[in-house]
CSV table of C-alpha atoms and ligand atoms in Angstrom, one decimal:
chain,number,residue,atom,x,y,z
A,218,UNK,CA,103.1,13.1,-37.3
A,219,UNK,CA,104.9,9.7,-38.5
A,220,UNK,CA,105.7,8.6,-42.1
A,221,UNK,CA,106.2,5.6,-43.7
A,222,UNK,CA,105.2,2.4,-41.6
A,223,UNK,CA,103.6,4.3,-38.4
A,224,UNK,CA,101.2,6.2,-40.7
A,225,UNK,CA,99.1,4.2,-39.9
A,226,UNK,CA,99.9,4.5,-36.0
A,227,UNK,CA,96.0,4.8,-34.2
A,228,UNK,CA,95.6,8.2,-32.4
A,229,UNK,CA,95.1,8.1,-28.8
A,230,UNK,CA,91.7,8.5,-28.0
A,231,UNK,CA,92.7,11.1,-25.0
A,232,UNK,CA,94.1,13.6,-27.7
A,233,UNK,CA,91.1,13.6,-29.9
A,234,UNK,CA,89.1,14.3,-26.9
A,235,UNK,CA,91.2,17.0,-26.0
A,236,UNK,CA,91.0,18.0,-29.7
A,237,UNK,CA,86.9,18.0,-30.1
A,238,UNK,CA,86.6,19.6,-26.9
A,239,UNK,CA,89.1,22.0,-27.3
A,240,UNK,CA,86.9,24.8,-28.2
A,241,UNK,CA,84.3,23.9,-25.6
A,242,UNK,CA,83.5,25.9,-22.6
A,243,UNK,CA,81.1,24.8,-20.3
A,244,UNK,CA,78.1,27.4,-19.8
A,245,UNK,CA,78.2,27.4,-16.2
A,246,UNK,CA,81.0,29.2,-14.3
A,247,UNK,CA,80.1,26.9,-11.7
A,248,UNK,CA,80.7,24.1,-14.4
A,249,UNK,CA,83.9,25.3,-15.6
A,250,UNK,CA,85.7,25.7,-12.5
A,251,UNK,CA,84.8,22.2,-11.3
A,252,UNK,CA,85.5,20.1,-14.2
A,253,UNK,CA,85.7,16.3,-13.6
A,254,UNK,CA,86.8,14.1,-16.2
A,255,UNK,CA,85.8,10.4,-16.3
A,256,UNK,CA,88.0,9.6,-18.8
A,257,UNK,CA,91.0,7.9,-18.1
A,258,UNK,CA,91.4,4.5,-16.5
A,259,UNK,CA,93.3,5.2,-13.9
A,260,UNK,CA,92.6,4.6,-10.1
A,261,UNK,CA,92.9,7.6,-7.8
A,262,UNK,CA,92.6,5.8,-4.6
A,263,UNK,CA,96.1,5.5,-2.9
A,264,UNK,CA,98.5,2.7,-3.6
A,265,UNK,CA,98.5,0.7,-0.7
A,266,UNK,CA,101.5,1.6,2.0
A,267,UNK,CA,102.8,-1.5,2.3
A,268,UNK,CA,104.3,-1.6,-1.3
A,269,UNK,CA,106.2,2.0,-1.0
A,270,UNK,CA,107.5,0.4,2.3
A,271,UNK,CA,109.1,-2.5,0.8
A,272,UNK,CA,110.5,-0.4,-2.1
A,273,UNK,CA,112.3,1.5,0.2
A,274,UNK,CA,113.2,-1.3,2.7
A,275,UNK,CA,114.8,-2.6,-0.9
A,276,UNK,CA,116.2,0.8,-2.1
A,277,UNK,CA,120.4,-0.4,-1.5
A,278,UNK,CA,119.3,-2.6,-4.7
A,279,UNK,CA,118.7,0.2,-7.0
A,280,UNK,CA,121.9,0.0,-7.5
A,281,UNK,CA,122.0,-3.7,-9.5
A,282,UNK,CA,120.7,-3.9,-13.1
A,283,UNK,CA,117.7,-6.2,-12.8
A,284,UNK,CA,117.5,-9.6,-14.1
A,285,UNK,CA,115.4,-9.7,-17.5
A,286,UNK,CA,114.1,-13.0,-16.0
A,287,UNK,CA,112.6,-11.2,-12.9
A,288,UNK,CA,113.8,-12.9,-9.3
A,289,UNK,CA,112.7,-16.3,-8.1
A,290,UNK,CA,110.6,-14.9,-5.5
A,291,UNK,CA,108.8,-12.7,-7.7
A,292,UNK,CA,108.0,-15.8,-10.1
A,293,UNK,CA,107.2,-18.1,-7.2
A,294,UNK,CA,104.9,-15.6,-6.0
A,295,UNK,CA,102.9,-15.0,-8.8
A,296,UNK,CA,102.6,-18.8,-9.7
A,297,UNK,CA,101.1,-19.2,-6.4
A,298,UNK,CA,99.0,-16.1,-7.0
A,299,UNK,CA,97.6,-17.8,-10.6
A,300,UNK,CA,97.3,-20.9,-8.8
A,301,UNK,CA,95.2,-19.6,-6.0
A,302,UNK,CA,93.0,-17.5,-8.5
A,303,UNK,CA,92.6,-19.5,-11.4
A,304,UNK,CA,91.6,-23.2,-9.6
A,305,UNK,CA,94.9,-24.6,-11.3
A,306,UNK,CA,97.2,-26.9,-9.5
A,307,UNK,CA,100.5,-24.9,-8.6
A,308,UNK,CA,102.3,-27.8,-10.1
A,309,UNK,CA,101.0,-27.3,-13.1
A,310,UNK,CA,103.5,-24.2,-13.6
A,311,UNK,CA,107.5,-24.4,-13.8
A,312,UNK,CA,107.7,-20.6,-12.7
A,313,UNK,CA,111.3,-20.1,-14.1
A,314,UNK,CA,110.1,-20.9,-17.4
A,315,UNK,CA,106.8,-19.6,-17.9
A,316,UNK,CA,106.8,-16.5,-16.2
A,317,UNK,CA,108.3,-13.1,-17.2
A,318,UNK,CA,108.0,-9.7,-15.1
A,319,UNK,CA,107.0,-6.6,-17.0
A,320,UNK,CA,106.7,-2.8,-16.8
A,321,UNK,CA,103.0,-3.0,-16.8
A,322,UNK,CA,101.1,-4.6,-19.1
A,323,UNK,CA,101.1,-2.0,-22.1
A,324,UNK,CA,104.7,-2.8,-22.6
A,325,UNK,CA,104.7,-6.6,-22.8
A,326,UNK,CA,101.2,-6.3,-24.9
A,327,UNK,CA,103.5,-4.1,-27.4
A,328,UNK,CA,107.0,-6.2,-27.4
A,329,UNK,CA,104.9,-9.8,-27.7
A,330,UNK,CA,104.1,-9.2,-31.3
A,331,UNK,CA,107.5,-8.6,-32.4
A,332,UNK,CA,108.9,-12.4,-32.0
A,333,UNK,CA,105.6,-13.9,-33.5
A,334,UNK,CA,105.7,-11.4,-36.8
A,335,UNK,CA,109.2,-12.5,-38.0
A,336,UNK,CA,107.6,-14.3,-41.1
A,337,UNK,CA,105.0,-14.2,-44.1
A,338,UNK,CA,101.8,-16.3,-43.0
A,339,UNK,CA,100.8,-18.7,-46.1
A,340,UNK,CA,102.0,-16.1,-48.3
A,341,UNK,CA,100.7,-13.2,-47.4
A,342,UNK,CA,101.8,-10.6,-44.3
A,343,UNK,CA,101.2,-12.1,-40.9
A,344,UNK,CA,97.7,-10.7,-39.6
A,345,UNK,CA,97.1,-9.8,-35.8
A,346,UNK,CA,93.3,-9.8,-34.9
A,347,UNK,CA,92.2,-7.0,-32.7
A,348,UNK,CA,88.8,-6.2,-31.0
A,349,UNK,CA,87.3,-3.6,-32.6
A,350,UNK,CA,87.2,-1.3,-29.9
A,351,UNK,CA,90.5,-1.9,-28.9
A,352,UNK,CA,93.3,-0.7,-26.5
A,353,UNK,CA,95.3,1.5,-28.6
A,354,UNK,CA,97.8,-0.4,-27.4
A,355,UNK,CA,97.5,-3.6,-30.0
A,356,UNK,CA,96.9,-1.6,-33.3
A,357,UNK,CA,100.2,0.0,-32.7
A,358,UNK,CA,102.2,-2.9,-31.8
A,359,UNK,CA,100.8,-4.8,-34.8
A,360,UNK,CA,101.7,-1.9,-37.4
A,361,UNK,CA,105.0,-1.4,-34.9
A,362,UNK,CA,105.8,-5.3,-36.0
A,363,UNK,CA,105.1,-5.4,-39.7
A,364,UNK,CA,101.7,-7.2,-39.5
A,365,UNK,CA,98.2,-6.4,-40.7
A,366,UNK,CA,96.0,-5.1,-37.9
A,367,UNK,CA,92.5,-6.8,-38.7
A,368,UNK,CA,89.5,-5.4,-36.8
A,369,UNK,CA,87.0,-7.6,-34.8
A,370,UNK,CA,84.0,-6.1,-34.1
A,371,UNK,CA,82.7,-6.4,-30.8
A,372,UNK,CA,79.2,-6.1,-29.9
A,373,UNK,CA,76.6,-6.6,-27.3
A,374,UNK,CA,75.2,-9.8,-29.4
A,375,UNK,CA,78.8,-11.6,-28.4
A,376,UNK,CA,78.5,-10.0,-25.0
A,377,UNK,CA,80.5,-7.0,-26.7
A,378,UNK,CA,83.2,-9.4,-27.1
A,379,UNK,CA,85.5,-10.0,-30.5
A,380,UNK,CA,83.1,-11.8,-32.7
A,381,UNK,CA,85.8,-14.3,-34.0
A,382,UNK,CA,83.3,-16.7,-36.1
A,383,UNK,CA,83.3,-13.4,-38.4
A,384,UNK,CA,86.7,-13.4,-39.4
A,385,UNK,CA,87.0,-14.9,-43.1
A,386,UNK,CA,89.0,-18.0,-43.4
A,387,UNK,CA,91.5,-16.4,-45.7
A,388,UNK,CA,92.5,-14.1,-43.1
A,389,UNK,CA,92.2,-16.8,-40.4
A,390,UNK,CA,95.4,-18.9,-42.4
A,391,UNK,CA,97.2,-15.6,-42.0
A,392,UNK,CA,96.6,-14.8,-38.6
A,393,UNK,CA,100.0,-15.3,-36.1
A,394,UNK,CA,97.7,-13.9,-32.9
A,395,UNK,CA,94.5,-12.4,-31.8
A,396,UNK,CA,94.5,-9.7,-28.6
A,397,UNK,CA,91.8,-10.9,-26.4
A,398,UNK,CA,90.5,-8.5,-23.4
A,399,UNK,CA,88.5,-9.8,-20.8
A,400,UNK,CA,87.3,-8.3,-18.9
A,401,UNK,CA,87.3,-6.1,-21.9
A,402,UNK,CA,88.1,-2.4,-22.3
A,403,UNK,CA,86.0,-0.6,-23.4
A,404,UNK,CA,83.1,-2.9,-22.6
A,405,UNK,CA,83.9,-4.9,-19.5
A,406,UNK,CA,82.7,-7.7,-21.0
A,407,UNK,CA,83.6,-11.0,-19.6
A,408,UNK,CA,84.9,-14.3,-21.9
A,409,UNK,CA,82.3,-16.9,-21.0
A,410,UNK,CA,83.6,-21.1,-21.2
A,411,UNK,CA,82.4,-21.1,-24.4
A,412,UNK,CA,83.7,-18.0,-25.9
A,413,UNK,CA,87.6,-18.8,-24.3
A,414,UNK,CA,87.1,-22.3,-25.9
A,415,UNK,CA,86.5,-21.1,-29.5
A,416,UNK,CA,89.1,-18.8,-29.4
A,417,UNK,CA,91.8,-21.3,-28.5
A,418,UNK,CA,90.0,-23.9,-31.3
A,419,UNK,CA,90.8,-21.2,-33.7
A,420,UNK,CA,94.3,-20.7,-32.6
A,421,UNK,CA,94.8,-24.6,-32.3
A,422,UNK,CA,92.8,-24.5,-36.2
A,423,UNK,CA,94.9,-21.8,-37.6
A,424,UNK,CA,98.2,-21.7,-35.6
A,425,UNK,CA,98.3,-19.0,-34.1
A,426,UNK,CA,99.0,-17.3,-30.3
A,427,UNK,CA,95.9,-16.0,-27.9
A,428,UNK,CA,97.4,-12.7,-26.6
A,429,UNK,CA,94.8,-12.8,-23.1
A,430,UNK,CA,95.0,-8.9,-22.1
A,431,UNK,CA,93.5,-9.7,-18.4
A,432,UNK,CA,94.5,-6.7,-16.9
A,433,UNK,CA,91.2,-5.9,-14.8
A,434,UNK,CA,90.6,-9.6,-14.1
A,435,UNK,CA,90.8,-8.9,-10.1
A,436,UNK,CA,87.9,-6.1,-10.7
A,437,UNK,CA,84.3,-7.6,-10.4
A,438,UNK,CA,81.5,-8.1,-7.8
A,439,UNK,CA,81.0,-11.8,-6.7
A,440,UNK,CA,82.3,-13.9,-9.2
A,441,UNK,CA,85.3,-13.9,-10.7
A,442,UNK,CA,86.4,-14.0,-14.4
A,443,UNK,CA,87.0,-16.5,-15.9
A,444,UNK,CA,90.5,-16.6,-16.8
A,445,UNK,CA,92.4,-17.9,-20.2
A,446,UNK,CA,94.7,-20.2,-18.4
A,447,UNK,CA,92.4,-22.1,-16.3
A,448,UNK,CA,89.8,-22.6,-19.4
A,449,UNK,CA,93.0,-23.6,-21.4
A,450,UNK,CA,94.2,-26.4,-18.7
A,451,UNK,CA,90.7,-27.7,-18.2
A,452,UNK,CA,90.8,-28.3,-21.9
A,453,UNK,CA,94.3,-29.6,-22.9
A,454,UNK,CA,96.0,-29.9,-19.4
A,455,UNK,CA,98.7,-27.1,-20.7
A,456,UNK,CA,98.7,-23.6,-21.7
A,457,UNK,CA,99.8,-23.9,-25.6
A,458,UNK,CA,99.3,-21.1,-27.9
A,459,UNK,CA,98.7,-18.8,-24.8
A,460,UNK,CA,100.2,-15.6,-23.6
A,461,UNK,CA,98.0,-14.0,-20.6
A,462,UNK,CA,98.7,-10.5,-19.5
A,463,UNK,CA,98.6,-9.3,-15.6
A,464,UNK,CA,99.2,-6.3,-13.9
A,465,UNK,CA,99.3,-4.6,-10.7
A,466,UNK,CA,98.2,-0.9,-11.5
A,467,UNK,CA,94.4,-1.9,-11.3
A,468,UNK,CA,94.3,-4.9,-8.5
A,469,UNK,CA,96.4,-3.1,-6.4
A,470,UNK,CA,95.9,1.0,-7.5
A,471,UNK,CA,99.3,1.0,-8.5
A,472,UNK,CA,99.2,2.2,-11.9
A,473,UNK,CA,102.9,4.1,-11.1
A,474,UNK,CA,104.6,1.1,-9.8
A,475,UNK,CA,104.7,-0.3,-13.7
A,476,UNK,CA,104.8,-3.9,-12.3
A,477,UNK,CA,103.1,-6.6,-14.7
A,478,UNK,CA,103.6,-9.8,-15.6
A,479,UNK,CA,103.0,-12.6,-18.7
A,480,UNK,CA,102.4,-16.0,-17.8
A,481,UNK,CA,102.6,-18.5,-21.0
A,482,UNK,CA,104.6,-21.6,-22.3
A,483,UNK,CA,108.8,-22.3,-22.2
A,484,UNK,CA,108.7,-21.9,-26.1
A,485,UNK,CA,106.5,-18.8,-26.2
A,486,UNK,CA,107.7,-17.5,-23.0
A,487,UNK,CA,111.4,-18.1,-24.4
A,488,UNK,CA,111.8,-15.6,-27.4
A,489,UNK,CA,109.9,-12.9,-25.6
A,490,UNK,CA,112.7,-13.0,-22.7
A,491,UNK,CA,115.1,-13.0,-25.5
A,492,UNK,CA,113.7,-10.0,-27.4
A,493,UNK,CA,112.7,-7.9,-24.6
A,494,UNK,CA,116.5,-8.2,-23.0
A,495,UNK,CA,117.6,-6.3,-26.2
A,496,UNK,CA,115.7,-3.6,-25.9
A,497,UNK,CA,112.7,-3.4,-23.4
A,498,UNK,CA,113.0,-1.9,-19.9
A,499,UNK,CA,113.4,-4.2,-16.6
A,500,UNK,CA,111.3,-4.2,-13.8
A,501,UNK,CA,113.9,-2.9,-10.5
A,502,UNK,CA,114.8,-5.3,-7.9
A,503,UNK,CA,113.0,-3.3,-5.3
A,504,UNK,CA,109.5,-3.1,-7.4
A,505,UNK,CA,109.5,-7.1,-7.9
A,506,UNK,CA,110.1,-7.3,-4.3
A,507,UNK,CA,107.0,-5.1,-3.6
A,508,UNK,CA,105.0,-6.8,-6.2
A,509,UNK,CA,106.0,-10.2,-4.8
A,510,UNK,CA,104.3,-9.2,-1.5
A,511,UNK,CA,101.3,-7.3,-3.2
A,512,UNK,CA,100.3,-10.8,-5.3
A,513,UNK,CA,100.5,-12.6,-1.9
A,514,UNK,CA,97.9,-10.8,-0.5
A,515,UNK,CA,94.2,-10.5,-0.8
A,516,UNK,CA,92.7,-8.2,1.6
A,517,UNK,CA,93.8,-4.9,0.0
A,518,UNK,CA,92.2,-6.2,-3.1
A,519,UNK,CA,88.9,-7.1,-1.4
A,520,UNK,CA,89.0,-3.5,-0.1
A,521,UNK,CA,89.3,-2.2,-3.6
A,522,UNK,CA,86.4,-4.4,-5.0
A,523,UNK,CA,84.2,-3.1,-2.0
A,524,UNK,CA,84.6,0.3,-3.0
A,525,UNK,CA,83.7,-0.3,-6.6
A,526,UNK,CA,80.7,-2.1,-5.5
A,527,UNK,CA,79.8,0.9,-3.8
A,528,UNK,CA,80.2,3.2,-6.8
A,529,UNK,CA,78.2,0.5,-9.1
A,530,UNK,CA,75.5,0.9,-6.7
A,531,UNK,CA,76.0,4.6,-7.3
A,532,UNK,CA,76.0,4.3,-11.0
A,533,UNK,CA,73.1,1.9,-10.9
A,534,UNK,CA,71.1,4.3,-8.9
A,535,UNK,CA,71.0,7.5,-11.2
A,536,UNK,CA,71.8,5.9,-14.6
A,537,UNK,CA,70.2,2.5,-14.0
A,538,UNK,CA,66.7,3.8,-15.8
A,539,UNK,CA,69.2,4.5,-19.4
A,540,UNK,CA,68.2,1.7,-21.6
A,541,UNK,CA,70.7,-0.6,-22.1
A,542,UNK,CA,72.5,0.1,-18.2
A,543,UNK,CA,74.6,-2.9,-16.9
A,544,UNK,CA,76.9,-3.1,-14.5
A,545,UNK,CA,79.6,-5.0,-16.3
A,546,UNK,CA,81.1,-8.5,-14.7
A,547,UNK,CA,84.4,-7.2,-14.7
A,548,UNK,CA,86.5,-3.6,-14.5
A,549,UNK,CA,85.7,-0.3,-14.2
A,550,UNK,CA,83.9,1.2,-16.4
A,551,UNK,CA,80.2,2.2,-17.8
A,552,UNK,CA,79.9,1.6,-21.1
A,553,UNK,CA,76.6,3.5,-22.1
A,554,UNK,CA,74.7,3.6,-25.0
A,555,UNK,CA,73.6,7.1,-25.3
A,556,UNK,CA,73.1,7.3,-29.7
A,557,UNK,CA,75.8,9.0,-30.9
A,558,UNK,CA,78.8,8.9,-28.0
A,559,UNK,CA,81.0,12.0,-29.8
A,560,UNK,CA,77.6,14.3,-29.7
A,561,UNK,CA,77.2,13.8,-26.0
A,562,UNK,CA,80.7,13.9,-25.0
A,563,UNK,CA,80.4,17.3,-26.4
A,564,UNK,CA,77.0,18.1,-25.1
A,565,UNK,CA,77.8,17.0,-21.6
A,566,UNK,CA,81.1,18.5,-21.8
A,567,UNK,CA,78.8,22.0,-22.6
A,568,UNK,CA,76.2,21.8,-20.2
A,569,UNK,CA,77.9,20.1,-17.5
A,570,UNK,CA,81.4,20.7,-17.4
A,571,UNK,CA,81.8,16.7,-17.0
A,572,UNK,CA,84.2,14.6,-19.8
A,573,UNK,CA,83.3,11.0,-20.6
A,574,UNK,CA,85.4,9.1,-23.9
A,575,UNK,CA,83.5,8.7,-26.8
A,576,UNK,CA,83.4,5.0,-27.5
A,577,UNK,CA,83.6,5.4,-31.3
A,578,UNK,CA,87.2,7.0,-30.3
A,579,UNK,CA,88.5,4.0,-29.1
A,580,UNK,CA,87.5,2.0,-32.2
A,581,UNK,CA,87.1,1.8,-36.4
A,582,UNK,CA,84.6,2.4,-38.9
A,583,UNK,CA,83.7,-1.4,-39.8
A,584,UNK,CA,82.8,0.2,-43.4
A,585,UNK,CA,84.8,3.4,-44.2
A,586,UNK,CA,82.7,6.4,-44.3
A,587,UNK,CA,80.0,4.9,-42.3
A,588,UNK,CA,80.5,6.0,-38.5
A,589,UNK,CA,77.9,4.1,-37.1
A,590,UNK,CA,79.4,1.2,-38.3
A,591,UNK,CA,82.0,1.9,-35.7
A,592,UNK,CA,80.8,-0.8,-32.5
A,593,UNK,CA,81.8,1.8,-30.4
A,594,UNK,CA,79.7,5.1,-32.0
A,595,UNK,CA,76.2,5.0,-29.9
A,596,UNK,CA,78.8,4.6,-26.4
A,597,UNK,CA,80.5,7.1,-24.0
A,598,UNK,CA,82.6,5.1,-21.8
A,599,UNK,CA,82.8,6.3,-18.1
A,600,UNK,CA,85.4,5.4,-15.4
A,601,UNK,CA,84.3,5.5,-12.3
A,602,UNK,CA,87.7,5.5,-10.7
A,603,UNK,CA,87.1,9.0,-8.0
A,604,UNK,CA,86.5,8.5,-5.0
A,605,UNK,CA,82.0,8.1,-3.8
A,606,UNK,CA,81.4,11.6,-3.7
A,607,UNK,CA,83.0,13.0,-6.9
A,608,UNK,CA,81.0,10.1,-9.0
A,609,UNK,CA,77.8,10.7,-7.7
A,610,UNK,CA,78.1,14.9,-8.3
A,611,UNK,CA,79.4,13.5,-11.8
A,612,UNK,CA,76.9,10.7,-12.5
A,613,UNK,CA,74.1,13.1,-11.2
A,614,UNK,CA,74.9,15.7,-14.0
A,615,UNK,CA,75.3,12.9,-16.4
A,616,UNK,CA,71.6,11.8,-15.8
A,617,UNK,CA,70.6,15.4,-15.9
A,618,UNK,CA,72.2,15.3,-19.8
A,619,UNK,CA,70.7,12.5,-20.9
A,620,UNK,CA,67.1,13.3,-19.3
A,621,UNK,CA,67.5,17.1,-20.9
A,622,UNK,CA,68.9,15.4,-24.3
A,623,UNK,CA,71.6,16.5,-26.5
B,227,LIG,C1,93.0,-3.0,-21.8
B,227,LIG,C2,94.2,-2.6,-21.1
B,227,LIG,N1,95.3,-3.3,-21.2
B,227,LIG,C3,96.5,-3.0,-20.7
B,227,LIG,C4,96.6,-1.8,-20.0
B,227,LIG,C5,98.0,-1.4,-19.5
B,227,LIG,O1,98.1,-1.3,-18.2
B,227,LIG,P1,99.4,-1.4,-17.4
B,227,LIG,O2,100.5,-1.1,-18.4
B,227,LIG,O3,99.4,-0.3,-16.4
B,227,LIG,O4,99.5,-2.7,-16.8
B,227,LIG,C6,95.5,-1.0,-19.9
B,227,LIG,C7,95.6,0.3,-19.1
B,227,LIG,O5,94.8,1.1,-18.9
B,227,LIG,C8,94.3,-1.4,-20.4
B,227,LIG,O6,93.2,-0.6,-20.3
């Protein structure tokens, strides 16, 4: 569909679902009128009320173009928020300079890599490291920005987490950031101490930004994340090198709302408000105000994590006898080895009228021609963001699959 530079654009893994399963009808009538599709990651439970309320109590300021810089209750609030959730003094933040509203995450993830790609690296292209899967977000902001997209595989020896002692040193003195999820999707693997630590000795090594995508940090069971920033002050007592991503469309079901934020140094922080008031969209005055009042509270957030707990417990229940189950630390999602994820998307799709993402669709081939090279090829990854009853039909059909086989 593109030419030239965004050739090499990634697909989105939803369309070459839709493509592979295209031709697929499910055998039973029962089947096909009933589809379910744990697919996307999107939560269906409602968006709490009180954030519509105070969009509308705030409508009069629809009509004002938005500061680029957000409002300084909307930065105040969510310094207090990272303070409060991250065990870091609130004085160790100047919210005016270091935090910057966005449309959602997706957007800032994109428009970040444009002022750090301005310039060769050592002579060569700058390179972007990406987990390998990835969020088809990064691959296409790195080829969007001129740089070299290089894949990181991650897998369940580094706690399917970007192995980053694999990256050769040449590309290392070319490398101007690295994308790291954590929780991470696919995988909902979580960044230990130790695994945060080496990332930022490499970016310290090799000069080069940490782009924390930390978007389901506020889903988990009892313990919470470990975020970049905290494991960053603990370390240096600042946040250098660091960009971390937030949003409200998972901790608060408000994936509509397009309310984010990135939290990160004055001289980092800086050229991103610069480049994104040329050309990227502003979050309204009346969605800041909401998202002011949803990062000041915690209850509605507690009463989402209850009800994932609930469909874990599900999950655990009728899948927990698959080899290799977990419940991951942190978001939504089952990622489950099942031998070749494409062939039982396609069987389950066929027998059961149920659609799961085949993990090798949201990552590369580490060796070209060899699909099982891909980290994500022996996964399906399944979102388990319906409501009890709808997951358990759906999980229940899933077992059935994988007892019946492909
Ligand atoms: C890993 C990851 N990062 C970022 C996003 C973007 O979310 P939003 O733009 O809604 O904040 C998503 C959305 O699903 C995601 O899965």
């Amino acid at each position: 569909m593109f030419s030239g530079r965004l050739a090499s654009f990634p697909s989105s893994a939803f369309q070459r679902l839709n493509r592979v399963l295209g031709d697929i009808t499910p055998e039973s009538f029962a089947y096909a009128n009933a589809p379910v599709a744990l697919t996307i990651g999107e939560p269906q439970d409602p968006t709490p009320a009180f954030i519509a309320d105070i969009v509308n109590d705030n409508r009069a300021l629809f009509a004002k173009y938005p500061p680029v810089a957000g409002t300084a209750s909307f930065r105040a609030a969510v310094a207090r928020w990272l303070a409060r959730r991250f065990s870091v003094p609130l004085s160790a933040f100047d919210a005016d300079t270091q935090i910057l509203p966005l449309n959602g995450s997706r957007e800032g993830l994109f428009h970040a890599l444009f002022p750090l790609c301005q310039n060769d690296r050592n002579g060569g292209k700058p390179v972007v490291l990406i987990p390998n899967p990835y969020y088809v977000t990064y691959p296409a902001a790195a080829v969007a920005a001129g740089a070299e997209p290089y894949y990181v595989p991650s897998r369940a020896e580094t706690g399917f987490l970007p192995d980053f002692n694999s990256v050769p040193e040449a590309i290392l003195k070319r490398t101007v950031a690295a994308f790291f999820c954590s929780p991470s999707n696919p995988e909902g693997g979580c960044a230990t101490r130790e695994q945060w630590r080496r990332v930022f000795e490499l970016a310290d090594l090799y000069d080069f930004t940490v782009l924390a995508d930390e978007c389901y940090c506020e889903i988990y069971d009892d313990e919470p994340p470990l975020g970049s920033l905290q494991v960053r002050y603990e370390t240096t007592g600042g946040f250098e090198r660091l960009l971390s991503f937030h949003s409200l469309s998972k901790r608060s079901n408000a994936p509509g709302l397009r309310s984010g934020f990135v939290f990160g140094p004055k001289n980092l922080i800086g050229p991103m408000t610069l480049f994104r008031n040329t050309c990227a969209p502003q979050v309204p005055i009346p969605v800041m105000e909401a998202s002011a009042a949803a990062w000041s509270d915690e209850a509605h957030v507690e009463a989402m994590r209850a009800v994932y707990r609930e469909r874990f417990a599900i999950a655990r229940r009728l899948l927990g006898n698959q080899k290799g189950f977990r419940v991951p630390k942190g978001s939504f999602y089952i990622w489950l080895d099942v031998g070749d994820g494409e062939a039982f998307a396609k069987t389950l799709w066929r027998k059961a009228g149920v659609r799961v993402l085949p993990g090798a669709f949201m990552g590369l081939e580490q060796i070209p021609g060899n699909p099982a090279s891909n980290p994500g090829h022996a996964y399906v990854r399944i979102a388990l963001v319906h409501d009890s009853l709808t997951i358990e039909a759906a999980l229940e059909r899933v077992a059935e699959t994988l007892k019946s086989g492909t």
